Amino acid sequence: MYFIKKNPTIIIDGNLYLYRSYFTFQKLNTKEENSFGAIYGMLKMIENILKKYPNTEKIIVIFDSSKKTSRNKIFKEYKNNRLPMPPSLHVQILPLFKILKTIGIKTLNTPGIEADDLIGSFAHKLEKEGEKVLIISHDKDMLQLVTNNIHIFHTGKSMIIDAKKIKEEYGIQPKEFIDLLALMGDVSDNIPGIPKIGIKTALFLLKKFSNIKNIYNNIEKIKFLTFRNSKNVEIQLKKYKKIAFLSYKLAKIQLNLPISINSSEIKLEKLYFSKKLSDFIKKYEIKKKYF
């Protein structure tokens, strides 16, 4: 992949990996029995990323807001299926921010704005400035952001996802992932979608009509298509039209929000990072087997 040679600007989806780190290293405690698994996991992940991309010069970690967002205003049930943050994770947030600042990693979170929208807008801004961007995330919502200059690195699969890979796996273009989520919904974010329409049916419709708008412009043709229960699918589409377009609004990541941080502000001093990370390991007496 050319990104390895092109020194990508790296954007980390902070909340996803914060939770992943917390549950992976939940038993890690200091001598005073204070949890630090989430902090350790985030630092370990950043260290591994820098090993994979040793020429990277710019990196930022973007987090969600704790406040309600614009999506909650148009759909009160949005993300309401998620459990509150565990107290033992919550107490690690401020120390994590301080540690990241100390070791030279810039963070970004804005009250009332989701991390997805900050990531999308910052990545879009960087792309317009001529930079190659690598988003570290395993959230399928992020696939809509993929372009020639913006790729996703899925740490769970240890795989770079570009437009070609999305086309191979799903048969659609990255931007059509918004339409896919609008049709089939997304349980993790509580995006409703259209009942009884799963991924196979949604992909069939998108391959035929490209997007949700074209699907509804050709709604009378659905029942004549050669797939199972096409008549029932047409009925569902008509019945839940408002829900479909509401789901589209919920799934679409914003690309043009004002971002106060400039590219030059997220430069990483690698030697400084290594020194401060070493200091952190000593402070918490982390055993070498963890690193």
Short mmCIF file of C-alpha atoms in Angstrom, two decimals:
data_model
loop_
_atom_site.label_atom_id
_atom_site.label_comp_id
_atom_site.label_asym_id
_atom_site.label_seq_id
_atom_site.Cartn_x
_atom_site.Cartn_y
_atom_site.Cartn_z
CA MET A 1 0.00 0.00 0.00
CA TYR A 2 1.37 3.41 -0.98
CA PHE A 3 0.34 4.91 2.34
CA ILE A 4 3.24 3.18 4.09
CA LYS A 5 5.67 5.16 1.92
CA LYS A 6 3.73 8.43 1.88
CA ASN A 7 3.85 9.27 5.61
CA PRO A 8 0.09 9.53 6.20
CA THR A 9 -1.42 11.92 8.68
CA ILE A 10 -3.03 9.61 11.22
CA ILE A 11 -6.42 10.22 12.84
CA ILE A 12 -7.37 7.85 15.66
CA ASP A 13 -11.02 7.18 16.51
CA GLY A 14 -10.47 7.74 20.23
CA ASN A 15 -13.66 6.44 21.80
CA LEU A 16 -13.63 3.12 19.97
CA TYR A 17 -10.13 2.31 21.13
CA LEU A 18 -10.68 3.80 24.57
CA TYR A 19 -13.41 1.22 25.25
CA ARG A 20 -11.50 -1.54 23.56
CA SER A 21 -8.45 -0.79 25.70
CA TYR A 22 -10.53 -0.59 28.85
CA PHE A 23 -12.12 -4.01 28.45
CA THR A 24 -8.94 -5.66 27.16
CA PHE A 25 -6.82 -4.46 30.09
CA GLN A 26 -9.53 -4.11 32.72
CA LYS A 27 -7.47 -5.88 35.39
CA LEU A 28 -4.48 -3.54 35.17
CA ASN A 29 -4.15 -1.45 38.34
CA THR A 30 -1.51 0.65 40.04
CA LYS A 31 -0.13 -0.31 43.44
CA GLU A 32 -2.83 1.96 44.87
CA GLU A 33 -5.44 -0.17 43.04
CA ASN A 34 -6.32 2.58 40.55
CA SER A 35 -7.34 1.33 37.11
CA PHE A 36 -5.16 2.39 34.21
CA GLY A 37 -5.95 -0.27 31.58
CA ALA A 38 -7.60 2.18 29.19
CA ILE A 39 -4.65 4.57 29.42
CA TYR A 40 -2.17 1.76 28.92
CA GLY A 41 -4.14 0.28 26.01
CA MET A 42 -4.35 3.61 24.18
CA LEU A 43 -0.61 4.23 24.59
CA LYS A 44 0.18 0.69 23.46
CA MET A 45 -1.99 1.12 20.38
CA ILE A 46 -0.30 4.41 19.47
CA GLU A 47 3.09 2.81 19.92
CA ASN A 48 2.11 -0.07 17.61
CA ILE A 49 0.79 2.35 15.00
CA LEU A 50 4.06 4.27 15.02
CA LYS A 51 5.94 0.99 14.57
CA LYS A 52 3.80 0.18 11.53
CA TYR A 53 4.17 3.71 10.14
CA PRO A 54 7.62 4.83 11.31
CA ASN A 55 7.75 7.77 8.90
CA THR A 56 4.51 9.31 10.10
CA GLU A 57 4.97 12.86 11.35
CA LYS A 58 1.43 13.89 12.28
CA ILE A 59 -1.09 12.19 14.53
CA ILE A 60 -4.23 13.17 16.44
CA VAL A 61 -6.75 11.33 18.65
CA ILE A 62 -10.37 12.49 18.32
CA PHE A 63 -12.97 11.77 21.01
CA ASP A 64 -16.76 11.97 21.32
CA SER A 65 -18.56 14.69 23.22
CA SER A 66 -20.33 13.73 26.43
CA LYS A 67 -23.21 16.06 25.52
CA LYS A 68 -26.18 15.41 23.24
CA THR A 69 -25.59 16.09 19.56
CA SER A 70 -27.65 17.31 16.60
CA ARG A 71 -28.60 13.70 15.82
CA ASN A 72 -30.32 13.41 19.19
CA LYS A 73 -32.44 16.43 18.24
CA ILE A 74 -33.81 14.77 15.11
CA PHE A 75 -34.05 11.29 16.64
CA LYS A 76 -34.27 11.03 20.44
CA GLU A 77 -33.52 7.31 20.41
CA TYR A 78 -30.17 7.81 18.69
CA LYS A 79 -27.51 5.79 20.57
CA ASN A 80 -29.83 5.44 23.57
CA ASN A 81 -29.16 1.69 23.60
CA ARG A 82 -25.64 2.29 24.92
CA LEU A 83 -24.77 1.76 28.55
CA PRO A 84 -23.29 4.64 30.58
CA MET A 85 -19.51 4.81 30.75
CA PRO A 86 -18.23 2.60 33.60
CA PRO A 87 -16.98 4.73 36.54
CA SER A 88 -13.61 2.97 36.47
CA LEU A 89 -13.20 4.11 32.86
CA HIS A 90 -14.54 7.61 33.44
CA VAL A 91 -11.85 8.36 36.04
CA GLN A 92 -9.16 7.57 33.46
CA ILE A 93 -10.32 10.16 30.91
CA LEU A 94 -8.68 13.30 32.32
CA PRO A 95 -5.42 11.51 33.20
CA LEU A 96 -5.36 10.08 29.67
CA PHE A 97 -5.79 13.55 28.14
CA LYS A 98 -2.98 14.89 30.33
CA ILE A 99 -0.66 12.02 29.44
CA LEU A 100 -1.35 12.36 25.71
CA LYS A 101 -0.63 16.08 25.96
CA THR A 102 2.57 15.41 27.89
CA ILE A 103 3.89 12.96 25.31
CA GLY A 104 3.03 15.28 22.44
CA ILE A 105 -0.15 13.68 21.08
CA LYS A 106 -2.81 16.24 20.16
CA THR A 107 -6.44 15.45 21.09
CA LEU A 108 -9.70 16.95 19.88
CA ASN A 109 -13.22 16.84 21.25
CA THR A 110 -15.95 19.45 20.91
CA PRO A 111 -19.09 19.70 23.09
CA GLY A 112 -22.19 18.63 21.18
CA ILE A 113 -20.29 17.26 18.17
CA GLU A 114 -19.66 13.57 17.56
CA ALA A 115 -16.19 12.24 16.97
CA ASP A 116 -17.33 10.84 13.60
CA ASP A 117 -18.14 14.35 12.34
CA LEU A 118 -14.88 15.80 13.67
CA ILE A 119 -12.94 12.96 12.05
CA GLY A 120 -14.77 13.35 8.75
CA SER A 121 -14.37 17.13 8.66
CA PHE A 122 -10.70 17.09 9.68
CA ALA A 123 -9.86 14.31 7.21
CA HIS A 124 -11.67 16.24 4.46
CA LYS A 125 -9.81 19.42 5.40
CA LEU A 126 -6.46 17.62 5.31
CA GLU A 127 -7.28 16.04 1.97
CA LYS A 128 -8.05 19.46 0.47
CA GLU A 129 -4.63 20.58 1.72
CA GLY A 130 -3.02 17.77 -0.26
CA GLU A 131 -2.33 15.31 2.56
CA LYS A 132 -2.78 11.54 2.68
CA VAL A 133 -4.91 10.53 5.66
CA LEU A 134 -5.15 7.23 7.50
CA ILE A 135 -8.08 6.87 9.91
CA ILE A 136 -7.54 4.26 12.64
CA SER A 137 -10.98 2.79 13.30
CA HIS A 138 -12.98 -0.41 13.09
CA ASP A 139 -16.33 1.41 12.85
CA LYS A 140 -18.13 0.57 9.60
CA ASP A 141 -19.62 4.10 9.53
CA MET A 142 -16.13 5.34 8.66
CA LEU A 143 -16.09 3.48 5.35
CA GLN A 144 -18.12 6.30 3.79
CA LEU A 145 -15.08 8.58 4.25
CA VAL A 146 -12.77 6.53 2.04
CA THR A 147 -11.36 8.33 -1.02
CA ASN A 148 -8.17 8.11 -3.05
CA ASN A 149 -6.45 10.10 -0.28
CA ILE A 150 -8.30 8.85 2.82
CA HIS A 151 -8.04 5.21 3.88
CA ILE A 152 -9.10 3.27 6.96
CA PHE A 153 -6.76 1.08 8.99
CA HIS A 154 -8.77 -1.61 10.80
CA THR A 155 -6.58 -2.62 13.75
CA GLY A 156 -8.69 -5.67 14.56
CA LYS A 157 -8.13 -7.09 11.07
CA SER A 158 -4.73 -5.39 10.69
CA MET A 159 -5.90 -4.29 7.28
CA ILE A 160 -5.94 -1.10 5.22
CA ILE A 161 -9.33 -0.50 3.65
CA ASP A 162 -9.47 1.50 0.43
CA ALA A 163 -12.17 1.99 -2.22
CA LYS A 164 -11.03 -1.11 -4.11
CA LYS A 165 -11.42 -3.34 -1.06
CA ILE A 166 -14.88 -1.90 -0.31
CA LYS A 167 -15.91 -2.55 -3.92
CA GLU A 168 -14.59 -6.12 -3.73
CA GLU A 169 -16.37 -6.92 -0.46
CA TYR A 170 -19.64 -5.02 -0.84
CA GLY A 171 -19.92 -4.15 -4.54
CA ILE A 172 -20.61 -0.46 -3.82
CA GLN A 173 -18.69 2.80 -3.62
CA PRO A 174 -17.60 4.19 -0.21
CA LYS A 175 -20.08 7.10 -0.24
CA GLU A 176 -22.91 4.60 -0.80
CA PHE A 177 -22.27 3.21 2.68
CA ILE A 178 -24.51 6.01 3.94
CA ASP A 179 -27.35 4.63 1.82
CA LEU A 180 -26.57 1.09 2.97
CA LEU A 181 -26.90 2.06 6.64
CA ALA A 182 -30.05 4.05 5.86
CA LEU A 183 -31.69 0.98 4.37
CA MET A 184 -30.56 -1.75 6.78
CA GLY A 185 -30.04 0.37 9.91
CA ASP A 186 -27.21 0.17 12.43
CA VAL A 187 -27.79 -1.50 15.78
CA SER A 188 -24.67 -0.04 17.40
CA ASP A 189 -25.87 3.55 16.86
CA ASN A 190 -29.59 2.67 17.04
CA ILE A 191 -30.20 3.91 13.48
CA PRO A 192 -33.60 2.36 12.65
CA GLY A 193 -33.37 1.65 8.92
CA ILE A 194 -36.23 -0.15 7.18
CA PRO A 195 -37.62 -3.20 8.99
CA LYS A 196 -37.10 -6.56 7.22
CA ILE A 197 -34.45 -5.16 4.88
CA GLY A 198 -31.08 -6.74 5.58
CA ILE A 199 -27.67 -6.26 4.06
CA LYS A 200 -28.23 -8.58 1.07
CA THR A 201 -31.41 -6.81 -0.04
CA ALA A 202 -29.93 -3.37 0.63
CA LEU A 203 -26.83 -4.15 -1.44
CA PHE A 204 -28.95 -5.56 -4.26
CA LEU A 205 -30.96 -2.33 -4.41
CA LEU A 206 -27.86 -0.13 -4.28
CA LYS A 207 -26.11 -2.09 -7.02
CA LYS A 208 -29.21 -1.59 -9.13
CA PHE A 209 -30.02 2.06 -8.31
CA SER A 210 -26.80 3.48 -6.72
CA ASN A 211 -28.44 5.42 -3.88
CA ILE A 212 -31.54 5.76 -1.77
CA LYS A 213 -32.87 8.72 -3.75
CA ASN A 214 -32.78 6.74 -6.99
CA ILE A 215 -34.42 3.79 -5.26
CA TYR A 216 -37.41 5.93 -4.36
CA ASN A 217 -37.45 7.56 -7.80
CA ASN A 218 -37.86 4.04 -9.20
CA ILE A 219 -40.02 2.62 -6.43
CA GLU A 220 -42.66 1.19 -8.80
CA LYS A 221 -40.02 -0.99 -10.47
CA ILE A 222 -39.00 -2.78 -7.28
CA LYS A 223 -41.72 -5.44 -7.41
CA PHE A 224 -40.58 -6.52 -10.87
CA LEU A 225 -36.98 -7.14 -9.84
CA THR A 226 -35.73 -10.72 -9.68
CA PHE A 227 -35.02 -11.19 -6.01
CA ARG A 228 -36.95 -12.90 -3.23
CA ASN A 229 -39.93 -11.04 -1.74
CA SER A 230 -39.48 -8.06 -4.07
CA LYS A 231 -43.16 -7.12 -3.68
CA ASN A 232 -42.86 -7.08 0.11
CA VAL A 233 -39.66 -5.02 -0.13
CA GLU A 234 -41.49 -2.42 -2.20
CA ILE A 235 -44.24 -2.29 0.42
CA GLN A 236 -41.68 -1.82 3.22
CA LEU A 237 -39.87 0.90 1.28
CA LYS A 238 -43.09 2.84 0.75
CA LYS A 239 -44.26 2.37 4.33
CA TYR A 240 -40.99 3.49 5.90
CA LYS A 241 -39.89 6.18 3.47
CA LYS A 242 -39.59 8.86 6.16
CA ILE A 243 -37.60 6.50 8.36
CA ALA A 244 -35.25 5.71 5.48
CA PHE A 245 -34.39 9.37 4.87
CA LEU A 246 -34.16 10.03 8.61
CA SER A 247 -31.74 7.12 8.88
CA TYR A 248 -29.72 8.62 6.01
CA LYS A 249 -29.35 11.88 7.95
CA LEU A 250 -28.26 9.96 11.04
CA ALA A 251 -25.72 7.86 9.15
CA LYS A 252 -24.15 10.66 7.12
CA ILE A 253 -20.88 11.95 8.58
CA GLN A 254 -20.36 15.71 8.32
CA LEU A 255 -17.41 16.84 6.19
CA ASN A 256 -17.44 20.62 6.49
CA LEU A 257 -17.53 21.46 10.19
CA PRO A 258 -15.10 24.23 11.20
CA ILE A 259 -11.95 22.65 12.66
CA SER A 260 -9.78 24.98 14.72
CA ILE A 261 -6.69 22.74 14.65
CA ASN A 262 -4.28 23.05 11.76
CA SER A 263 -2.13 20.32 10.27
CA SER A 264 1.04 21.90 11.64
CA GLU A 265 -0.28 21.64 15.21
CA ILE A 266 -0.37 17.84 15.26
CA LYS A 267 3.29 17.18 14.46
CA LEU A 268 4.79 14.45 16.59
CA GLU A 269 8.19 14.59 18.24
CA LYS A 270 8.96 10.87 18.22
CA LEU A 271 11.96 10.91 20.52
CA TYR A 272 9.97 13.00 22.99
CA PHE A 273 7.10 10.52 22.74
CA SER A 274 9.41 7.57 23.42
CA LYS A 275 10.99 9.27 26.46
CA LYS A 276 7.64 10.20 28.00
CA LEU A 277 6.21 6.76 27.32
CA SER A 278 9.21 5.25 29.10
CA ASP A 279 8.60 7.58 32.06
CA PHE A 280 4.95 6.44 32.15
CA ILE A 281 5.97 2.77 32.22
CA LYS A 282 8.33 3.41 35.14
CA LYS A 283 5.79 5.47 37.07
CA TYR A 284 3.18 2.73 37.00
CA GLU A 285 5.70 -0.10 37.22
CA ILE A 286 4.25 -1.82 34.17
CA LYS A 287 5.84 -5.20 33.62
CA LYS A 288 7.87 -5.56 30.47
CA LYS A 289 5.64 -8.37 29.22
CA TYR A 290 2.94 -5.78 28.53
CA PHE A 291 5.18 -3.82 26.13
#
